[in-house]
CSV table of C-alpha atoms in Angstrom, one decimal:
chain,number,residue,atom,x,y,z
A,1,MET,CA,-8.6,67.9,100.7
A,2,ASP,CA,-7.3,65.3,102.9
A,3,SER,CA,-9.8,63.6,105.2
A,4,PRO,CA,-9.3,63.5,108.7
A,5,ASP,CA,-8.0,59.9,108.7
A,6,SER,CA,-5.3,60.5,106.2
A,7,ALA,CA,-4.2,63.5,108.1
A,8,ARG,CA,-3.9,61.6,111.4
A,9,HIS,CA,-2.3,58.5,109.4
A,10,ARG,CA,0.3,61.2,108.5
A,11,THR,CA,0.9,62.3,111.8
A,12,LEU,CA,1.6,59.4,113.6
A,13,THR,CA,5.0,58.4,114.7
A,14,VAL,CA,6.6,55.8,113.4
A,15,GLN,CA,7.4,53.2,115.9
A,16,ALA,CA,10.8,51.3,115.5
A,17,ALA,CA,13.3,49.5,117.2
A,18,GLY,CA,17.2,48.6,117.4
A,19,CYS,CA,20.2,47.6,119.3
A,20,VAL,CA,23.8,49.0,119.6
A,21,LEU,CA,25.4,45.6,119.3
A,22,TRP,CA,28.4,44.8,120.7
A,23,ARG,CA,31.0,41.8,121.3
A,24,ARG,CA,34.5,41.2,122.3
A,25,SER,CA,37.0,41.2,119.6
A,26,PRO,CA,37.9,37.6,118.6
A,27,VAL,CA,41.4,38.7,118.0
A,28,THR,CA,42.4,41.4,120.7
A,29,GLY,CA,39.3,40.9,123.2
A,30,GLU,CA,38.7,44.9,122.9
A,31,LEU,CA,35.1,45.9,122.8
A,32,GLU,CA,33.8,46.3,119.1
A,33,LEU,CA,30.3,47.8,118.3
A,34,CYS,CA,28.6,46.8,114.6
A,35,LEU,CA,27.5,49.3,112.3
A,36,VAL,CA,25.1,48.5,109.4
A,37,HIS,CA,25.3,50.0,105.7
A,38,ARG,CA,22.5,50.5,103.9
A,39,PRO,CA,23.1,51.1,100.3
A,40,LYS,CA,19.7,52.6,99.7
A,41,TYR,CA,20.7,55.6,102.0
A,42,ASP,CA,24.4,55.2,101.6
A,43,ASP,CA,24.7,55.7,105.6
A,44,TRP,CA,26.1,54.1,108.7
A,45,SER,CA,24.0,53.3,111.5
A,46,TRP,CA,22.9,50.8,114.3
A,47,PRO,CA,21.0,47.8,112.9
A,48,LYS,CA,17.4,49.0,113.5
A,49,GLY,CA,14.1,49.0,111.9
A,50,LYS,CA,10.1,49.5,112.0
A,51,LEU,CA,8.2,47.3,114.4
A,52,LYS,CA,5.5,45.3,112.9
A,53,ARG,CA,1.8,45.8,114.0
A,54,GLY,CA,1.6,44.6,117.9
A,55,GLU,CA,5.1,43.5,117.7
A,56,ASP,CA,7.0,44.2,121.3
A,57,PRO,CA,9.7,46.6,120.9
A,58,LEU,CA,12.6,44.9,122.3
A,59,ALA,CA,11.5,41.3,120.2
A,60,GLY,CA,11.6,44.0,116.9
A,61,ALA,CA,14.9,45.1,118.0
A,62,LEU,CA,16.5,41.8,118.5
A,63,ARG,CA,14.6,40.6,115.2
A,64,GLU,CA,16.2,43.7,113.1
A,65,VAL,CA,19.4,43.1,114.4
A,66,ALA,CA,19.1,39.2,113.5
A,67,GLU,CA,17.6,40.3,110.2
A,68,GLU,CA,20.3,43.1,109.3
A,69,THR,CA,23.7,41.2,111.1
A,70,GLY,CA,22.9,37.6,110.8
A,71,HIS,CA,23.6,37.8,114.8
A,72,THR,CA,21.3,36.7,117.7
A,73,ALA,CA,21.8,38.9,120.5
A,74,VAL,CA,21.5,39.2,124.2
A,75,PRO,CA,19.9,42.5,125.5
A,76,ALA,CA,20.6,44.4,128.3
A,77,ALA,CA,19.6,47.8,129.3
A,78,GLU,CA,17.2,50.0,127.4
A,79,LEU,CA,19.5,52.9,125.8
A,80,PRO,CA,17.8,56.6,124.8
A,81,SER,CA,15.2,56.6,122.4
A,82,SER,CA,15.8,58.7,119.3
A,83,HIS,CA,13.2,60.9,117.8
A,84,TYR,CA,13.5,62.5,114.3
A,85,LEU,CA,11.4,63.3,111.0
A,86,ALA,CA,11.7,60.5,108.7
A,87,ALA,CA,9.7,61.5,105.2
A,88,GLY,CA,7.9,64.1,106.9
A,89,ARG,CA,6.6,61.8,109.9
A,90,PRO,CA,7.9,61.6,113.1
A,91,LYS,CA,9.9,58.6,114.4
A,92,ARG,CA,10.9,57.1,117.2
A,93,VAL,CA,13.7,54.5,117.6
A,94,ARG,CA,14.0,52.7,121.1
A,95,TYR,CA,17.4,51.1,121.4
A,96,TRP,CA,19.0,48.6,123.6
A,97,ALA,CA,22.3,47.4,124.6
A,98,ALA,CA,22.8,43.7,123.1
A,99,GLU,CA,25.6,41.6,122.9
A,100,ALA,CA,26.1,39.8,119.8
A,101,VAL,CA,26.5,35.8,120.9
A,102,ALA,CA,26.3,33.9,117.7
A,103,GLY,CA,25.9,34.5,114.1
A,104,ALA,CA,27.4,35.4,110.8
A,105,PHE,CA,26.7,38.4,108.3
A,106,THR,CA,25.2,37.7,104.8
A,107,PRO,CA,24.8,40.9,102.8
A,108,THR,CA,21.2,41.9,101.6
A,109,ASP,CA,19.8,44.4,99.4
A,110,GLU,CA,18.6,46.1,102.8
A,111,VAL,CA,22.3,45.7,104.3
A,112,ASP,CA,25.2,45.1,102.4
A,113,ARG,CA,27.9,45.4,104.7
A,114,VAL,CA,28.9,45.5,108.5
A,115,LEU,CA,31.7,46.8,110.4
A,116,TRP,CA,32.8,45.9,113.9
A,117,LEU,CA,34.6,49.0,115.2
A,118,PRO,CA,36.0,50.4,118.5
A,119,PRO,CA,33.9,52.6,120.1
A,120,GLU,CA,35.5,55.8,119.0
A,121,ALA,CA,35.9,54.7,115.3
A,122,ALA,CA,32.2,53.7,115.5
A,123,ARG,CA,31.5,57.5,116.6
A,124,ALA,CA,33.3,58.6,113.9
A,125,ARG,CA,31.6,56.6,111.1
A,126,LEU,CA,28.2,56.7,112.0
A,127,THR,CA,26.4,59.0,109.5
A,128,GLU,CA,23.9,60.8,111.4
A,129,PRO,CA,25.4,62.8,114.6
A,130,ARG,CA,22.2,61.8,116.8
A,131,ASP,CA,23.2,58.2,116.8
A,132,ALA,CA,26.8,58.9,118.2
A,133,GLY,CA,25.2,59.4,121.8
A,134,LEU,CA,24.3,56.2,121.9
A,135,VAL,CA,28.1,55.1,122.3
A,136,ASP,CA,28.3,56.8,125.6
A,137,ALA,CA,25.3,55.7,126.6
A,138,LEU,CA,26.3,51.9,125.9
A,139,LEU,CA,29.7,52.4,127.4
A,140,ALA,CA,28.0,53.7,130.7
A,141,THR,CA,26.0,50.8,130.4
A,142,LEU,CA,28.8,48.3,130.4
A,143,ARG,CA,30.7,50.1,132.9
A,144,ALA,CA,27.5,49.7,135.4
A,145,ALA,CA,26.8,46.1,134.8
A,146,PRO,CA,28.2,43.5,137.4
């Protein structure tokens, strides 16, 4: 039988954070969104990851962007969070809109490819349907920006 501590550990929500990373195309000037490919899951998603113990969520989101994409980013508005089950545990991912300002991608075991795509192409490429709503949230945030 499980101890109360092990049962509580399994039901604690996993805390994660990430960004909907964007830039203006260096060629056309059009808006592009960054998706990462994780070979472990063979999926396309936003750059994100679990927070370290005691880590500020926004700091964690920017750390994950740097680790997964090689880019530094300037954060803006917080976007809607995503809630789902991962390995049987509830998971919450907080997201921010963030502009890529510098950097270059280097493949790793965790992320082997990135794509910079126009919003509609990014929406179509995302593996999880729950991630698609963040495209609209980002576009609304960018339209509202001064």
